[in-house]
Amino acid sequence: MTKFRILALDGGGIRGIITTILLQRLSADKSLNGWLDSVDLIAGTSTGGLLALGLAHGIDLQRLRDLYETKGSKIFDDSWLDDLVDLGQIAGAQYDNKNLERELKSLLGQTTLAQLQKKVLITAFDMDNESLDPKQRTWKPKIFHNFPGAGSDGAKLSYKVGLYTSAAPTYFPSVDGYVDGGVFANNPSMCALTQTQDTRIGNHPALSEVVLLSLGTGTSLVYIPGKRLDWGFAQWAKPLISLMLDGVSGIADYQCQKILAEQYHRLAPVFPPGVSLPLDAVKRIPDMVQFAEGVDLSAATKWLHKYWVAD
């Protein structure tokens, strides 16, 4: 049976190193026979978007891992001068994105989406569509892709799209009017599945032909006790971003399960109780490496054998 293979990669900041190690471990399994090379579409949000662009450009997984392990502290560099300017994050983003831009240019150069070796789908959020009609001017989700036909973003520079998708609110400033796609699709699985059914692209696969592997960046067991929370801006500000990201990831997982059933698999390892790793937890990279190396991959491996590798 003809198959259309999708790899969807969640957002999660520096926790993208977990995704990278999981991909390395699965790719090292000789019984899976180069499964990653056969992917047809790589979808990504935020850090997952950076990995998607890198993989589609043919960059080795070890080099992508090095981006986190050796460059992470520079990307999430909160200097005292920056703190002074933004009043300790009250009046500005916590980090500048100049170091991230430099690393993405080094990885992707001036490559456009159309020049990538694989199809990609990268999420972002457009803060202003700049419509000349006041009745149409608004913010909206934006999905960058390099599928042919109407609406293709093939001419866009890959490194720019990487900056758009990873501009997490409060962490990094917006770029060209775009912020992190995690605000609506931290798990881009459903966006990717929907894209395959766009009749404008021609020869789109039937749902029965689609197999989709979704990878998370580590899930924290977070909860807020209390039956009635009479909170205002100050109390909600800190948990709201995490609440939003986890919520949209969960609904995409539910939707894909119901539509694709066994043709869909979600690998989203859960941190131990009490362990919570924010998007910028650079100092916890050794812990993330240890965690990722210990994740049980037996279910994912079994699923890949049955639905991805087998004819």
XYZ file of C-alpha atoms in Angstrom:
311
model
C 0.000 0.000 0.000
C 1.200 3.521 -0.819
C 2.076 5.451 2.309
C 2.458 9.131 3.107
C 4.681 9.418 6.164
C 4.486 12.446 8.478
C 6.850 13.321 11.318
C 5.440 16.024 13.629
C 7.664 17.715 16.209
C 6.347 19.701 19.183
C 7.588 23.003 20.499
C 9.405 23.179 23.818
C 12.438 25.445 23.661
C 15.662 23.903 24.910
C 13.747 20.661 25.523
C 14.125 20.072 21.791
C 17.282 18.213 22.762
C 15.001 15.455 24.074
C 13.314 15.146 20.673
C 16.702 15.067 18.962
C 18.007 12.268 21.175
C 14.832 10.231 20.706
C 15.252 10.578 16.929
C 18.897 9.566 17.237
C 18.020 6.470 19.219
C 15.290 5.408 16.805
C 17.568 6.042 13.840
C 20.340 3.948 15.408
C 18.034 0.922 15.424
C 19.202 -1.070 12.397
C 15.943 -3.011 12.306
C 14.117 0.196 11.342
C 16.176 0.420 8.156
C 16.587 4.169 7.721
C 12.992 4.998 8.593
C 13.724 8.731 8.956
C 14.939 9.023 5.361
C 11.539 7.884 4.081
C 9.537 10.685 5.704
C 7.398 12.665 3.237
C 6.490 15.649 5.415
C 8.179 17.067 8.508
C 5.997 19.396 10.562
C 7.295 21.478 13.418
C 6.455 24.201 15.881
C 9.018 26.408 17.615
C 12.021 24.235 18.520
C 10.315 21.441 16.568
C 10.150 23.807 13.616
C 13.905 24.372 13.828
C 14.480 20.619 13.856
C 12.080 20.161 10.942
C 13.916 22.751 8.855
C 17.277 21.251 9.758
C 16.229 17.700 8.907
C 14.607 18.813 5.645
C 17.883 20.554 4.748
C 19.763 17.286 5.264
C 21.541 18.302 8.466
C 22.827 15.438 10.590
C 21.041 14.770 13.883
C 24.284 15.063 15.837
C 24.852 18.564 14.493
C 21.320 19.504 15.491
C 21.930 18.055 18.946
C 25.088 20.152 19.211
C 22.969 23.250 18.599
C 21.298 22.607 21.949
C 24.256 21.286 23.912
C 26.918 23.761 22.795
C 24.907 26.791 21.649
C 21.922 26.689 23.990
C 23.516 28.892 26.639
C 24.257 31.552 24.011
C 20.755 31.454 22.547
C 19.226 31.828 26.010
C 21.723 34.447 27.180
C 20.077 36.906 29.561
C 22.699 39.599 30.073
C 22.509 42.159 32.857
C 22.300 44.915 30.220
C 19.272 43.276 28.613
C 17.642 42.928 32.031
C 18.240 46.608 32.657
C 16.678 47.635 29.335
C 13.583 45.444 29.652
C 13.145 46.030 33.412
C 13.675 42.386 34.244
C 11.175 41.121 31.625
C 8.394 43.434 32.777
C 8.743 45.688 29.742
C 10.504 43.449 27.231
C 11.257 39.907 26.115
C 13.608 37.934 28.326
C 16.100 37.164 25.557
C 17.348 38.761 22.377
C 17.153 36.551 19.286
C 20.361 37.735 17.625
C 22.330 34.672 18.716
C 19.562 32.360 17.512
C 19.500 34.160 14.165
C 23.246 33.722 13.782
C 23.033 29.974 14.501
C 20.128 29.486 12.091
C 21.976 31.317 9.339
C 24.952 29.047 9.965
C 22.762 25.945 9.687
C 20.434 26.944 6.863
C 22.251 29.713 5.007
C 20.126 31.406 2.349
C 18.178 28.250 1.541
C 14.510 28.822 0.740
C 11.734 26.452 1.757
C 11.426 25.360 -1.889
C 15.090 24.313 -1.906
C 14.745 21.972 1.056
C 15.047 18.243 0.407
C 11.766 17.413 2.137
C 8.283 18.862 2.398
C 7.885 20.936 5.548
C 5.089 22.587 7.479
C 6.063 25.205 10.055
C 3.603 27.021 12.318
C 3.730 30.691 13.321
C 1.238 33.375 14.301
C 0.823 36.574 12.296
C 0.127 39.459 14.661
C -1.207 41.726 11.884
C -2.305 40.644 8.414
C -2.028 44.301 7.313
C -5.217 44.104 5.262
C -6.134 47.388 3.596
C -9.731 46.685 4.519
C -10.312 47.679 8.174
C -13.025 45.028 8.402
C -10.494 42.331 7.463
C -7.451 43.491 9.427
C -6.691 41.094 12.280
C -4.191 38.638 13.697
C -4.274 35.027 12.497
C -2.454 31.699 12.519
C 0.076 31.230 9.734
C 1.246 27.900 8.377
C 4.374 28.060 6.238
C 4.846 25.186 3.801
C 6.671 24.310 0.594
C 3.951 22.309 -1.119
C 3.455 23.403 -4.722
C 0.485 25.395 -5.903
C -1.487 28.329 -4.561
C -0.437 29.506 -1.125
C 3.049 27.996 -1.239
C 5.712 29.720 0.859
C 8.562 28.198 -1.131
C 10.242 31.558 -1.679
C 10.636 32.243 2.043
C 14.112 31.957 3.548
C 14.278 28.936 5.841
C 16.197 30.689 8.609
C 13.606 33.475 8.679
C 10.761 30.989 9.070
C 12.792 29.407 11.873
C 12.914 32.743 13.661
C 9.171 33.237 13.191
C 8.143 29.880 14.624
C 10.450 30.161 17.651
C 9.558 33.708 18.728
C 7.884 32.552 21.945
C 6.008 35.420 23.657
C 7.846 36.822 26.703
C 10.954 34.763 25.796
C 11.883 36.343 22.443
C 10.690 39.433 20.558
C 8.442 38.983 17.537
C 10.104 38.805 14.111
C 8.596 40.561 11.080
C 5.281 40.592 12.941
C 5.272 36.841 13.711
C 5.356 34.974 17.025
C 5.691 31.330 17.997
C 3.176 28.959 16.404
C 2.826 27.281 19.784
C 0.110 29.778 20.667
C -2.263 27.706 18.508
C -0.447 24.488 17.542
C 2.373 23.510 19.874
C 1.742 19.994 18.592
C 1.554 20.488 14.786
C 0.211 17.003 14.037
C -3.298 18.082 13.132
C -2.021 20.954 10.991
C 0.151 18.487 9.066
C -2.660 15.996 8.606
C -4.991 18.719 7.361
C -2.365 19.990 4.915
C -2.190 16.586 3.225
C -5.894 16.841 2.430
C -5.665 20.227 0.671
C -7.070 19.569 -2.798
C -5.030 22.469 -4.206
C -1.752 20.569 -3.924
C -2.777 17.798 -6.319
C -2.395 14.039 -5.810
C -2.968 14.364 -2.096
C -2.983 11.076 -0.181
C -6.128 9.444 1.128
C -6.418 9.328 4.906
C -6.001 5.567 4.705
C -2.512 6.127 3.261
C -1.281 8.538 5.955
C 0.870 7.393 8.882
C 1.895 9.982 11.458
C 4.496 9.889 14.211
C 4.221 12.748 16.713
C 7.063 13.561 19.120
C 6.804 15.653 22.270
C 9.602 17.389 24.159
C 8.756 16.013 27.579
C 5.553 16.505 29.528
C 5.444 17.875 33.059
C 2.784 16.689 35.511
C 1.449 20.148 36.250
C -1.755 21.003 38.083
C -3.256 23.931 39.978
C -5.172 22.884 43.101
C -8.316 24.650 44.205
C -11.946 24.618 43.026
C -12.288 28.373 42.654
C -9.345 30.521 41.628
C -10.170 34.199 41.967
C -7.024 35.231 40.113
C -6.113 38.300 38.106
C -3.346 39.151 35.655
C -0.515 38.811 38.166
C -1.467 35.282 39.273
C -2.327 33.940 35.806
C 0.688 35.433 34.003
C 3.186 32.757 35.037
C 1.158 29.559 34.407
C -0.851 30.819 31.435
C 1.710 30.106 28.695
C 2.328 26.555 29.923
C -1.407 25.978 30.280
C -1.974 27.167 26.720
C 0.837 25.085 25.192
C -0.179 21.884 26.984
C -3.835 22.430 26.112
C -3.377 22.826 22.378
C -0.956 19.876 22.277
C -3.498 17.642 23.969
C -6.373 18.492 21.637
C -4.252 17.839 18.519
C -3.315 14.449 19.962
C -6.988 13.640 20.574
C -8.024 14.698 17.066
C -5.328 12.674 15.318
C -6.124 9.608 17.401
C -9.768 9.755 16.379
C -9.068 10.370 12.685
C -6.098 8.079 12.053
C -6.550 5.484 14.812
C -3.656 2.972 14.659
C -1.979 4.868 11.827
C -1.028 7.515 14.401
C 1.456 7.210 17.255
C 2.406 9.786 19.868
C 5.748 9.571 21.655
C 5.519 12.112 24.461
C 7.576 11.004 27.471
C 6.442 12.241 30.877
C 8.821 13.722 33.431
C 8.758 12.283 36.975
C 6.376 13.962 39.449
C 7.735 17.274 40.640
C 10.017 17.779 37.613
C 9.181 20.814 35.502
C 11.552 22.111 32.841
C 10.755 25.510 31.309
C 11.616 26.425 27.717
C 14.896 28.049 28.770
C 16.208 25.474 31.295
C 19.702 25.457 29.776
C 21.374 24.437 33.030
C 19.248 21.276 33.073
C 20.538 19.985 29.723
C 22.493 17.114 31.373
C 19.284 16.027 33.115
C 17.397 16.161 29.805
C 20.061 14.046 28.101
C 19.873 11.438 30.859
C 16.083 11.460 30.708
C 15.947 11.082 26.911
C 18.477 8.246 26.943
C 16.273 6.362 29.394
C 12.904 6.721 27.639
C 11.306 3.393 26.742
C 11.035 3.314 22.939
C 9.604 -0.178 22.589
C 6.060 0.961 21.723
C 7.304 3.509 19.179
C 9.674 0.961 17.637
C 6.909 -1.623 17.360
C 4.591 0.935 15.743
C 7.274 2.031 13.248
C 7.878 -1.590 12.258
C 4.182 -2.239 11.681
C 2.961 1.000 10.101
C 5.971 2.937 8.805
C 8.609 0.468 7.609
C 6.494 -2.489 6.523
C 5.044 -2.430 3.002
